[in-house]
């Protein structure tokens, strides 16, 4: 049992079931969410209980996340650290810590592998191994929290370093693992968890329309990002097989309704690939598509934004990102047509930071 899978009530039940006092759950959670890696660090638990929990951990009955760091690469400018973790069953996942002026952000994986088959993505080349549990996703965040504390020699009890933002944009399609991802957001949001606002969490999906509708109803405060990458069905299906099941004319009304109902701005991710989706005409088509679904008559004017991603070159998939000039021209066209567009900071070209690259390197 991964104790990170448990909410407060479930952890209380765990302690009661092993014959301990209920309030031990609260004490343990405090240490967990400060980044403790093992029970010996939980100083206010009685020594006898710590020993007992350690023995249970050694016997494989319980874990505190169970992630083992296989590799960690830090960008030369210190802005990004990328972790390759091994799960208890030998599967591997990647997590990226990004350090901005406004705070620390973590990009988590939601599945080991992915079955969505996007052509530009290294994470799908090995298929889906399995869904991650909520606790395995929480463990990625806590490992990053611990890393930033250790880097600064801060004690575990310090609040000087926090994780302020989460993006669910690493390996896996989060809406293909909906219940666990939902629980993950609840665990982080809990007052005695990380106490992280749901508004500081962004979930990125390739567009599973029925689950987007559920997400709108059940997780309205979490930000939504859509991996769009093309503005018509022919081009999108060539890049993303999911478009055959949920074409643009089904996807866009669901996303438009999401913005209208939640009043929250949706981000459209667009990875610019040389000669595939980066022409001026394609920028114009994209702006027209977004203007059609996001406008004042639709009740969601101004609630969309495009995030242009200069794609890192991934040898295994034989695709190359657009040049800087092309990226800037694409952005200008969108903005000239009234669609706000930003260019994602190019992170970690020196550390294989494209999704799935560390993991591929290990196979
Ligand atoms: S981009 Fe996301 S949804 Fe598509 S294959 Fe990669 S991990 Fe899966």
mmCIF file of C-alpha atoms and ligand atoms in Angstrom:
data_model
loop_
_atom_site.group_PDB
_atom_site.id
_atom_site.type_symbol
_atom_site.label_atom_id
_atom_site.label_comp_id
_atom_site.label_asym_id
_atom_site.label_seq_id
_atom_site.Cartn_x
_atom_site.Cartn_y
_atom_site.Cartn_z
ATOM 1 C CA UNK A 1 0.000 0.000 0.000
ATOM 2 C CA UNK A 2 1.312 3.402 -1.031
ATOM 3 C CA UNK A 3 0.456 5.759 1.845
ATOM 4 C CA UNK A 4 0.557 8.663 -0.631
ATOM 5 C CA UNK A 5 -2.557 7.217 -2.273
ATOM 6 C CA UNK A 6 -4.533 7.894 0.886
ATOM 7 C CA UNK A 7 -6.469 10.994 1.846
ATOM 8 C CA UNK A 8 -6.727 12.060 5.486
ATOM 9 C CA UNK A 9 -9.667 9.799 6.330
ATOM 10 C CA UNK A 10 -8.115 6.792 4.579
ATOM 11 C CA UNK A 11 -4.805 7.299 6.393
ATOM 12 C CA UNK A 12 -6.661 7.542 9.721
ATOM 13 C CA UNK A 13 -8.358 4.223 8.903
ATOM 14 C CA UNK A 14 -4.959 2.727 8.111
ATOM 15 C CA UNK A 15 -3.557 3.692 11.522
ATOM 16 C CA UNK A 16 -6.674 2.523 13.362
ATOM 17 C CA UNK A 17 -6.513 -0.808 11.475
ATOM 18 C CA UNK A 18 -2.955 -1.430 12.639
ATOM 19 C CA UNK A 19 -3.966 -0.612 16.213
ATOM 20 C CA UNK A 20 -2.515 2.907 16.405
ATOM 21 C CA UNK A 21 -4.107 6.224 17.357
ATOM 22 C CA UNK A 22 -6.021 8.077 14.677
ATOM 23 C CA UNK A 23 -4.074 11.313 15.144
ATOM 24 C CA UNK A 24 -0.894 9.619 13.903
ATOM 25 C CA UNK A 25 -2.358 10.148 10.432
ATOM 26 C CA UNK A 26 -2.178 13.910 10.823
ATOM 27 C CA UNK A 27 1.408 13.800 12.069
ATOM 28 C CA UNK A 28 2.458 11.486 9.238
ATOM 29 C CA UNK A 29 0.762 13.623 6.589
ATOM 30 C CA UNK A 30 2.565 16.711 7.784
ATOM 31 C CA UNK A 31 5.911 15.016 7.198
ATOM 32 C CA UNK A 32 4.848 13.472 3.902
ATOM 33 C CA UNK A 33 3.858 16.864 2.484
ATOM 34 C CA UNK A 34 7.077 18.449 3.723
ATOM 35 C CA UNK A 35 8.919 15.964 1.504
ATOM 36 C CA UNK A 36 9.999 13.257 3.988
ATOM 37 C CA UNK A 37 11.366 10.221 2.168
ATOM 38 C CA UNK A 38 11.246 7.737 4.990
ATOM 39 C CA UNK A 39 9.762 7.266 8.425
ATOM 40 C CA UNK A 40 13.040 7.888 10.253
ATOM 41 C CA UNK A 41 12.677 11.576 9.293
ATOM 42 C CA UNK A 42 9.280 11.871 11.027
ATOM 43 C CA UNK A 43 10.708 13.168 14.246
ATOM 44 C CA UNK A 44 7.546 13.595 16.296
ATOM 45 C CA UNK A 45 6.372 9.997 15.794
ATOM 46 C CA UNK A 46 7.375 7.760 18.731
ATOM 47 C CA UNK A 47 10.514 5.727 17.976
ATOM 48 C CA UNK A 48 8.607 2.487 18.391
ATOM 49 C CA UNK A 49 6.045 3.475 15.764
ATOM 50 C CA UNK A 50 8.739 4.677 13.358
ATOM 51 C CA UNK A 51 10.490 1.311 13.682
ATOM 52 C CA UNK A 52 7.259 -0.529 13.112
ATOM 53 C CA UNK A 53 6.461 1.486 9.974
ATOM 54 C CA UNK A 54 10.017 1.004 8.687
ATOM 55 C CA UNK A 55 9.706 -2.759 9.132
ATOM 56 C CA UNK A 56 6.407 -2.721 7.234
ATOM 57 C CA UNK A 57 8.133 -0.725 4.486
ATOM 58 C CA UNK A 58 11.032 -3.205 4.308
ATOM 59 C CA UNK A 59 8.540 -6.057 4.063
ATOM 60 C CA UNK A 60 6.904 -4.293 1.084
ATOM 61 C CA UNK A 61 3.613 -3.818 2.947
ATOM 62 C CA UNK A 62 3.676 -0.019 2.725
ATOM 63 C CA UNK A 63 5.591 2.629 0.778
ATOM 64 C CA UNK A 64 5.972 6.396 0.788
ATOM 65 C CA UNK A 65 5.551 6.789 -2.943
ATOM 66 C CA UNK A 66 8.054 4.118 -3.885
ATOM 67 C CA UNK A 67 9.882 6.185 -6.524
ATOM 68 C CA UNK A 68 13.553 5.539 -7.140
ATOM 69 C CA UNK A 69 15.588 8.182 -8.986
ATOM 70 C CA UNK A 70 17.281 6.459 -11.950
ATOM 71 C CA UNK A 71 18.559 9.621 -13.590
ATOM 72 C CA UNK A 72 18.426 13.356 -12.984
ATOM 73 C CA UNK A 73 19.630 16.019 -15.368
ATOM 74 C CA UNK A 74 19.772 19.656 -14.577
ATOM 75 C CA UNK A 75 19.894 22.301 -17.327
ATOM 76 C CA UNK A 76 23.084 24.327 -17.364
ATOM 77 C CA UNK A 77 21.204 27.529 -16.441
ATOM 78 C CA UNK A 78 19.528 25.802 -13.475
ATOM 79 C CA UNK A 79 16.040 26.546 -14.846
ATOM 80 C CA UNK A 80 14.976 22.949 -15.316
ATOM 81 C CA UNK A 81 15.635 19.591 -13.716
ATOM 82 C CA UNK A 82 14.395 16.429 -15.291
ATOM 83 C CA UNK A 83 13.951 13.226 -13.324
ATOM 84 C CA UNK A 84 13.655 9.661 -14.517
ATOM 85 C CA UNK A 85 11.955 7.605 -11.798
ATOM 86 C CA UNK A 86 11.538 3.866 -11.470
ATOM 87 C CA UNK A 87 8.220 2.669 -10.065
ATOM 88 C CA UNK A 88 7.957 -0.330 -7.740
ATOM 89 C CA UNK A 89 7.215 -2.655 -10.675
ATOM 90 C CA UNK A 90 10.167 -1.520 -12.799
ATOM 91 C CA UNK A 91 8.191 0.840 -15.065
ATOM 92 C CA UNK A 92 9.791 4.237 -15.584
ATOM 93 C CA UNK A 93 8.314 7.739 -15.711
ATOM 94 C CA UNK A 94 9.601 11.256 -16.227
ATOM 95 C CA UNK A 95 8.968 14.421 -14.250
ATOM 96 C CA UNK A 96 10.217 17.937 -14.947
ATOM 97 C CA UNK A 97 10.814 20.649 -12.360
ATOM 98 C CA UNK A 98 10.759 24.152 -13.801
ATOM 99 C CA UNK A 99 12.019 27.118 -11.829
ATOM 100 C CA UNK A 100 10.433 30.410 -12.739
ATOM 101 C CA UNK A 101 10.826 33.825 -11.149
ATOM 102 C CA UNK A 102 7.338 33.426 -9.706
ATOM 103 C CA UNK A 103 8.035 30.000 -8.201
ATOM 104 C CA UNK A 104 8.476 26.302 -8.817
ATOM 105 C CA UNK A 105 6.325 24.362 -11.232
ATOM 106 C CA UNK A 106 6.261 20.590 -11.750
ATOM 107 C CA UNK A 107 5.196 18.754 -14.896
ATOM 108 C CA UNK A 108 3.989 15.298 -13.857
ATOM 109 C CA UNK A 109 3.343 12.076 -15.764
ATOM 110 C CA UNK A 110 -0.049 10.452 -15.343
ATOM 111 C CA UNK A 111 0.629 7.097 -17.018
ATOM 112 C CA UNK A 112 3.624 4.862 -17.690
ATOM 113 C CA UNK A 113 3.642 5.137 -21.481
ATOM 114 C CA UNK A 114 0.642 6.245 -23.498
ATOM 115 C CA UNK A 115 -1.693 4.653 -26.021
ATOM 116 C CA UNK A 116 -2.753 7.794 -27.860
ATOM 117 C CA UNK A 117 -0.129 7.464 -30.594
ATOM 118 C CA UNK A 118 0.573 11.156 -31.316
ATOM 119 C CA UNK A 119 3.149 11.160 -34.111
ATOM 120 C CA UNK A 120 5.351 13.886 -32.657
ATOM 121 C CA UNK A 121 5.611 12.319 -29.189
ATOM 122 C CA UNK A 122 8.344 10.007 -27.919
ATOM 123 C CA UNK A 123 6.251 8.840 -24.941
ATOM 124 C CA UNK A 124 3.890 6.759 -27.025
ATOM 125 C CA UNK A 125 6.512 4.762 -28.928
ATOM 126 C CA UNK A 126 6.480 1.976 -26.329
ATOM 127 C CA UNK A 127 2.685 1.992 -25.877
ATOM 128 C CA UNK A 128 0.824 2.151 -22.566
ATOM 129 C CA UNK A 129 2.261 0.107 -19.702
ATOM 130 C CA UNK A 130 -0.233 1.145 -17.048
ATOM 131 C CA UNK A 131 -2.045 3.959 -15.281
ATOM 132 C CA UNK A 132 -0.284 5.652 -12.370
ATOM 133 C CA UNK A 133 -2.075 5.744 -9.050
ATOM 134 C CA UNK A 134 -2.902 9.117 -7.474
ATOM 135 C CA UNK A 135 -0.097 8.549 -4.947
ATOM 136 C CA UNK A 136 2.466 7.844 -7.668
ATOM 137 C CA UNK A 137 1.623 11.223 -9.221
ATOM 138 C CA UNK A 138 1.790 12.941 -5.809
ATOM 139 C CA UNK A 139 5.180 11.261 -5.228
ATOM 140 C CA UNK A 140 6.630 13.028 -8.293
ATOM 141 C CA UNK A 141 5.651 16.418 -6.860
ATOM 142 C CA UNK A 142 7.044 15.604 -3.431
ATOM 143 C CA UNK A 143 10.331 14.336 -4.901
ATOM 144 C CA UNK A 144 10.715 17.725 -6.610
ATOM 145 C CA UNK A 145 9.843 19.552 -3.389
ATOM 146 C CA UNK A 146 12.513 17.584 -1.575
ATOM 147 C CA UNK A 147 15.027 18.285 -4.330
ATOM 148 C CA UNK A 148 14.585 22.068 -4.049
ATOM 149 C CA UNK A 149 14.776 21.926 -0.256
ATOM 150 C CA UNK A 150 17.939 19.802 -0.307
ATOM 151 C CA UNK A 151 19.518 22.006 -2.962
ATOM 152 C CA UNK A 152 19.189 25.003 -0.641
ATOM 153 C CA UNK A 153 19.994 23.060 2.527
ATOM 154 C CA UNK A 154 16.581 23.944 3.920
ATOM 155 C CA UNK A 155 15.255 21.734 6.721
ATOM 156 C CA UNK A 156 12.153 19.682 5.933
ATOM 157 C CA UNK A 157 10.036 21.964 8.126
ATOM 158 C CA UNK A 158 10.974 25.043 6.065
ATOM 159 C CA UNK A 159 8.369 26.750 3.906
ATOM 160 C CA UNK A 160 10.915 28.788 1.981
ATOM 161 C CA UNK A 161 10.621 26.567 -1.074
ATOM 162 C CA UNK A 162 7.199 25.486 -2.296
ATOM 163 C CA UNK A 163 5.729 23.932 -5.387
ATOM 164 C CA UNK A 164 3.329 26.593 -6.623
ATOM 165 C CA UNK A 165 2.086 25.191 -9.933
ATOM 166 C CA UNK A 166 1.439 21.783 -11.411
ATOM 167 C CA UNK A 167 1.012 20.872 -15.058
ATOM 168 C CA UNK A 168 -0.294 17.417 -15.888
ATOM 169 C CA UNK A 169 1.455 17.335 -19.204
ATOM 170 C CA UNK A 170 4.164 14.686 -18.893
ATOM 171 C CA UNK A 171 3.876 11.141 -20.181
ATOM 172 C CA UNK A 172 0.342 9.827 -20.554
ATOM 173 C CA UNK A 173 -3.120 11.109 -21.352
ATOM 174 C CA UNK A 174 -4.555 12.278 -17.990
ATOM 175 C CA UNK A 175 -8.169 11.914 -19.078
ATOM 176 C CA UNK A 176 -7.418 8.257 -19.895
ATOM 177 C CA UNK A 177 -6.692 7.873 -16.157
ATOM 178 C CA UNK A 178 -9.425 10.211 -14.975
ATOM 179 C CA UNK A 179 -10.307 8.971 -11.476
ATOM 180 C CA UNK A 180 -6.692 8.736 -10.308
ATOM 181 C CA UNK A 181 -5.852 12.160 -11.734
ATOM 182 C CA UNK A 182 -8.915 13.642 -10.054
ATOM 183 C CA UNK A 183 -7.870 12.162 -6.723
ATOM 184 C CA UNK A 184 -4.338 13.482 -7.267
ATOM 185 C CA UNK A 185 -5.695 17.043 -7.573
ATOM 186 C CA UNK A 186 -7.792 16.534 -4.419
ATOM 187 C CA UNK A 187 -4.788 15.256 -2.446
ATOM 188 C CA UNK A 188 -2.687 18.275 -3.422
ATOM 189 C CA UNK A 189 -5.549 20.666 -2.752
ATOM 190 C CA UNK A 190 -6.254 19.353 0.770
ATOM 191 C CA UNK A 191 -5.497 21.920 3.482
ATOM 192 C CA UNK A 192 -3.225 19.439 5.235
ATOM 193 C CA UNK A 193 -1.776 18.242 1.908
ATOM 194 C CA UNK A 194 0.155 20.758 -0.172
ATOM 195 C CA UNK A 195 -2.753 23.206 0.194
ATOM 196 C CA UNK A 196 -2.315 23.986 -3.494
ATOM 197 C CA UNK A 197 -5.115 25.896 -5.166
ATOM 198 C CA UNK A 198 -6.867 23.915 -7.916
ATOM 199 C CA UNK A 199 -6.496 27.059 -10.026
ATOM 200 C CA UNK A 200 -2.754 26.476 -10.006
ATOM 201 C CA UNK A 201 -3.139 23.084 -11.672
ATOM 202 C CA UNK A 202 -3.349 22.687 -15.457
ATOM 203 C CA UNK A 203 -4.400 19.479 -17.173
ATOM 204 C CA UNK A 204 -3.436 18.937 -20.799
ATOM 205 C CA UNK A 205 -5.408 16.519 -22.965
ATOM 206 C CA UNK A 206 -5.210 15.339 -26.557
ATOM 207 C CA UNK A 207 -8.997 15.658 -26.688
ATOM 208 C CA UNK A 208 -11.076 12.795 -25.247
ATOM 209 C CA UNK A 209 -14.378 14.616 -25.725
ATOM 210 C CA UNK A 210 -16.701 12.627 -23.394
ATOM 211 C CA UNK A 211 -14.178 12.929 -20.555
ATOM 212 C CA UNK A 212 -13.670 16.651 -21.207
ATOM 213 C CA UNK A 213 -17.409 17.074 -20.572
ATOM 214 C CA UNK A 214 -17.083 15.198 -17.281
ATOM 215 C CA UNK A 215 -14.022 17.271 -16.370
ATOM 216 C CA UNK A 216 -16.011 20.478 -16.967
ATOM 217 C CA UNK A 217 -18.653 19.313 -14.497
ATOM 218 C CA UNK A 218 -16.410 17.793 -11.844
ATOM 219 C CA UNK A 219 -13.143 19.763 -11.956
ATOM 220 C CA UNK A 220 -14.190 23.261 -13.073
ATOM 221 C CA UNK A 221 -11.387 25.037 -11.223
ATOM 222 C CA UNK A 222 -8.556 23.081 -12.820
ATOM 223 C CA UNK A 223 -7.179 24.774 -15.947
ATOM 224 C CA UNK A 224 -7.675 23.016 -19.259
ATOM 225 C CA UNK A 225 -5.111 22.837 -22.055
ATOM 226 C CA UNK A 226 -5.822 21.148 -25.372
ATOM 227 C CA UNK A 227 -3.107 19.603 -27.533
ATOM 228 C CA UNK A 228 -4.412 20.875 -30.846
ATOM 229 C CA UNK A 229 -1.410 21.102 -33.212
ATOM 230 C CA UNK A 230 -3.487 21.500 -36.399
ATOM 231 C CA UNK A 231 -6.551 23.440 -37.466
ATOM 232 C CA UNK A 232 -8.287 20.942 -39.760
ATOM 233 C CA UNK A 233 -9.181 17.282 -39.488
ATOM 234 C CA UNK A 234 -6.913 16.008 -42.263
ATOM 235 C CA UNK A 235 -3.774 17.537 -40.766
ATOM 236 C CA UNK A 236 -4.748 16.772 -37.173
ATOM 237 C CA UNK A 237 -5.574 13.123 -37.887
ATOM 238 C CA UNK A 238 -2.198 12.741 -39.587
ATOM 239 C CA UNK A 239 -0.502 13.925 -36.373
ATOM 240 C CA UNK A 240 -2.939 12.617 -33.763
ATOM 241 C CA UNK A 241 -4.925 9.402 -34.295
ATOM 242 C CA UNK A 242 -7.328 10.473 -31.497
ATOM 243 C CA UNK A 243 -8.734 12.977 -33.986
ATOM 244 C CA UNK A 244 -10.375 10.121 -35.924
ATOM 245 C CA UNK A 245 -12.441 9.263 -32.836
ATOM 246 C CA UNK A 246 -13.044 12.882 -31.737
ATOM 247 C CA UNK A 247 -12.643 15.211 -34.714
ATOM 248 C CA UNK A 248 -12.219 18.967 -34.411
ATOM 249 C CA UNK A 249 -15.923 19.628 -34.972
ATOM 250 C CA UNK A 250 -16.721 17.541 -31.852
ATOM 251 C CA UNK A 251 -13.739 18.684 -29.818
ATOM 252 C CA UNK A 252 -14.149 22.431 -30.275
ATOM 253 C CA UNK A 253 -17.805 22.682 -29.154
ATOM 254 C CA UNK A 254 -16.923 20.748 -25.963
ATOM 255 C CA UNK A 255 -13.992 23.056 -25.240
ATOM 256 C CA UNK A 256 -15.995 26.153 -26.094
ATOM 257 C CA UNK A 257 -18.717 24.992 -23.668
ATOM 258 C CA UNK A 258 -16.060 24.391 -21.007
ATOM 259 C CA UNK A 259 -14.860 28.006 -21.251
ATOM 260 C CA UNK A 260 -18.404 29.331 -21.208
ATOM 261 C CA UNK A 261 -19.422 27.278 -18.158
ATOM 262 C CA UNK A 262 -16.280 27.770 -16.102
ATOM 263 C CA UNK A 263 -15.370 31.299 -17.214
ATOM 264 C CA UNK A 264 -11.786 30.096 -17.367
ATOM 265 C CA UNK A 265 -9.362 30.605 -20.209
ATOM 266 C CA UNK A 266 -8.424 27.538 -22.244
ATOM 267 C CA UNK A 267 -4.911 27.072 -23.608
ATOM 268 C CA UNK A 268 -4.375 25.470 -27.009
ATOM 269 C CA UNK A 269 -0.996 23.792 -27.353
ATOM 270 C CA UNK A 270 0.488 23.927 -30.827
ATOM 271 C CA UNK A 271 3.861 22.234 -31.431
ATOM 272 C CA UNK A 272 5.398 23.812 -34.509
ATOM 273 C CA UNK A 273 6.899 21.188 -36.780
ATOM 274 C CA UNK A 274 8.979 22.283 -39.781
ATOM 275 C CA UNK A 275 7.039 22.007 -43.033
ATOM 276 C CA UNK A 276 4.079 20.227 -41.386
ATOM 277 C CA UNK A 277 1.934 22.810 -39.548
ATOM 278 C CA UNK A 278 3.914 26.051 -39.466
ATOM 279 C CA UNK A 279 2.899 28.052 -42.575
ATOM 280 C CA UNK A 280 1.301 31.500 -42.473
ATOM 281 C CA UNK A 281 -1.847 30.056 -44.039
ATOM 282 C CA UNK A 282 -2.016 27.478 -41.208
ATOM 283 C CA UNK A 283 -1.702 30.282 -38.637
ATOM 284 C CA UNK A 284 -4.579 32.085 -40.332
ATOM 285 C CA UNK A 285 -6.702 28.921 -40.371
ATOM 286 C CA UNK A 286 -5.980 28.379 -36.665
ATOM 287 C CA UNK A 287 -6.984 31.946 -35.782
ATOM 288 C CA UNK A 288 -10.208 31.582 -37.765
ATOM 289 C CA UNK A 289 -11.037 28.296 -36.057
ATOM 290 C CA UNK A 290 -10.553 29.789 -32.595
ATOM 291 C CA UNK A 291 -12.477 32.953 -33.466
ATOM 292 C CA UNK A 292 -15.374 30.795 -34.596
ATOM 293 C CA UNK A 293 -15.657 28.992 -31.251
ATOM 294 C CA UNK A 294 -14.529 31.748 -28.876
ATOM 295 C CA UNK A 295 -16.361 35.022 -29.230
ATOM 296 C CA UNK A 296 -18.787 37.225 -27.369
ATOM 297 C CA UNK A 297 -21.881 35.676 -28.977
ATOM 298 C CA UNK A 298 -20.704 32.259 -27.762
ATOM 299 C CA UNK A 299 -20.361 33.705 -24.256
ATOM 300 C CA UNK A 300 -16.650 32.978 -24.037
ATOM 301 C CA UNK A 301 -14.966 35.872 -25.858
ATOM 302 C CA UNK A 302 -11.295 36.225 -24.987
ATOM 303 C CA UNK A 303 -11.179 32.927 -23.099
ATOM 304 C CA UNK A 304 -8.625 31.245 -25.327
ATOM 305 C CA UNK A 305 -4.936 31.494 -25.835
ATOM 306 C CA UNK A 306 -2.366 29.649 -27.962
ATOM 307 C CA UNK A 307 0.877 28.309 -26.556
ATOM 308 C CA UNK A 308 3.346 27.711 -29.365
ATOM 309 C CA UNK A 309 5.848 24.969 -28.645
ATOM 310 C CA UNK A 310 9.095 24.895 -30.556
ATOM 311 C CA UNK A 311 9.471 21.123 -30.839
ATOM 312 C CA UNK A 312 12.741 19.582 -29.710
ATOM 313 C CA UNK A 313 14.240 17.296 -32.304
ATOM 314 C CA UNK A 314 13.532 13.664 -31.456
ATOM 315 C CA UNK A 315 15.566 11.294 -33.617
ATOM 316 C CA UNK A 316 13.246 8.365 -33.000
ATOM 317 C CA UNK A 317 10.258 10.083 -34.600
ATOM 318 C CA UNK A 318 12.086 11.792 -37.451
ATOM 319 C CA UNK A 319 10.535 15.235 -36.958
ATOM 320 C CA UNK A 320 12.144 18.588 -36.603
ATOM 321 C CA UNK A 321 10.895 21.752 -34.925
ATOM 322 C CA UNK A 322 10.329 24.969 -36.881
ATOM 323 C CA UNK A 323 13.062 27.595 -36.971
ATOM 324 C CA UNK A 324 12.878 30.671 -34.754
ATOM 325 C CA UNK A 325 11.864 32.945 -37.653
ATOM 326 C CA UNK A 326 8.939 30.703 -38.553
ATOM 327 C CA UNK A 327 7.801 30.511 -34.914
ATOM 328 C CA UNK A 328 7.796 34.304 -34.580
ATOM 329 C CA UNK A 329 5.941 34.761 -37.889
ATOM 330 C CA UNK A 330 3.302 32.241 -36.773
ATOM 331 C CA UNK A 331 2.848 34.049 -33.462
ATOM 332 C CA UNK A 332 2.559 37.442 -35.179
ATOM 333 C CA UNK A 333 -0.135 36.198 -37.552
ATOM 334 C CA UNK A 334 -2.219 34.865 -34.662
ATOM 335 C CA UNK A 335 -1.861 38.072 -32.670
ATOM 336 C CA UNK A 336 -2.652 40.229 -35.705
ATOM 337 C CA UNK A 337 -5.904 38.286 -35.953
ATOM 338 C CA UNK A 338 -6.744 38.888 -32.292
ATOM 339 C CA UNK A 339 -5.652 35.560 -30.802
ATOM 340 C CA UNK A 340 -3.200 35.900 -27.886
ATOM 341 C CA UNK A 341 -0.213 33.625 -28.435
ATOM 342 C CA UNK A 342 2.888 32.945 -26.377
ATOM 343 C CA UNK A 343 5.969 30.907 -27.171
ATOM 344 C CA UNK A 344 6.810 28.311 -24.579
ATOM 345 C CA UNK A 345 10.184 28.829 -22.997
ATOM 346 C CA UNK A 346 12.522 26.341 -24.648
ATOM 347 C CA UNK A 347 13.566 24.274 -21.735
ATOM 348 C CA UNK A 348 16.356 21.897 -21.383
ATOM 349 C CA UNK A 349 17.398 21.311 -24.986
ATOM 350 C CA UNK A 350 20.677 20.300 -23.298
ATOM 351 C CA UNK A 351 18.950 17.718 -21.080
ATOM 352 C CA UNK A 352 16.646 15.920 -23.537
ATOM 353 C CA UNK A 353 13.614 17.682 -22.102
ATOM 354 C CA UNK A 354 11.163 16.709 -24.799
ATOM 355 C CA UNK A 355 8.497 14.455 -23.370
ATOM 356 C CA UNK A 356 9.638 10.850 -23.223
ATOM 357 C CA UNK A 357 13.264 11.317 -24.205
ATOM 358 C CA UNK A 358 14.953 10.267 -20.965
ATOM 359 C CA UNK A 359 12.700 7.263 -20.779
ATOM 360 C CA UNK A 360 13.514 6.182 -24.341
ATOM 361 C CA UNK A 361 17.197 6.589 -23.619
ATOM 362 C CA UNK A 362 16.934 3.991 -20.841
ATOM 363 C CA UNK A 363 15.161 1.297 -22.845
HETATM 364 S S1 LIG B 1 1.348 13.860 -26.646
HETATM 365 FE FE1 LIG B 1 0.390 13.157 -24.737
HETATM 366 S S2 LIG B 1 -1.460 12.080 -25.427
HETATM 367 FE FE2 LIG B 1 -0.143 12.260 -27.237
HETATM 368 S S3 LIG B 1 1.038 10.330 -27.248
HETATM 369 FE FE3 LIG B 1 2.266 11.873 -26.121
HETATM 370 S S4 LIG B 1 1.768 11.532 -23.969
HETATM 371 FE FE4 LIG B 1 0.153 10.561 -25.193
#
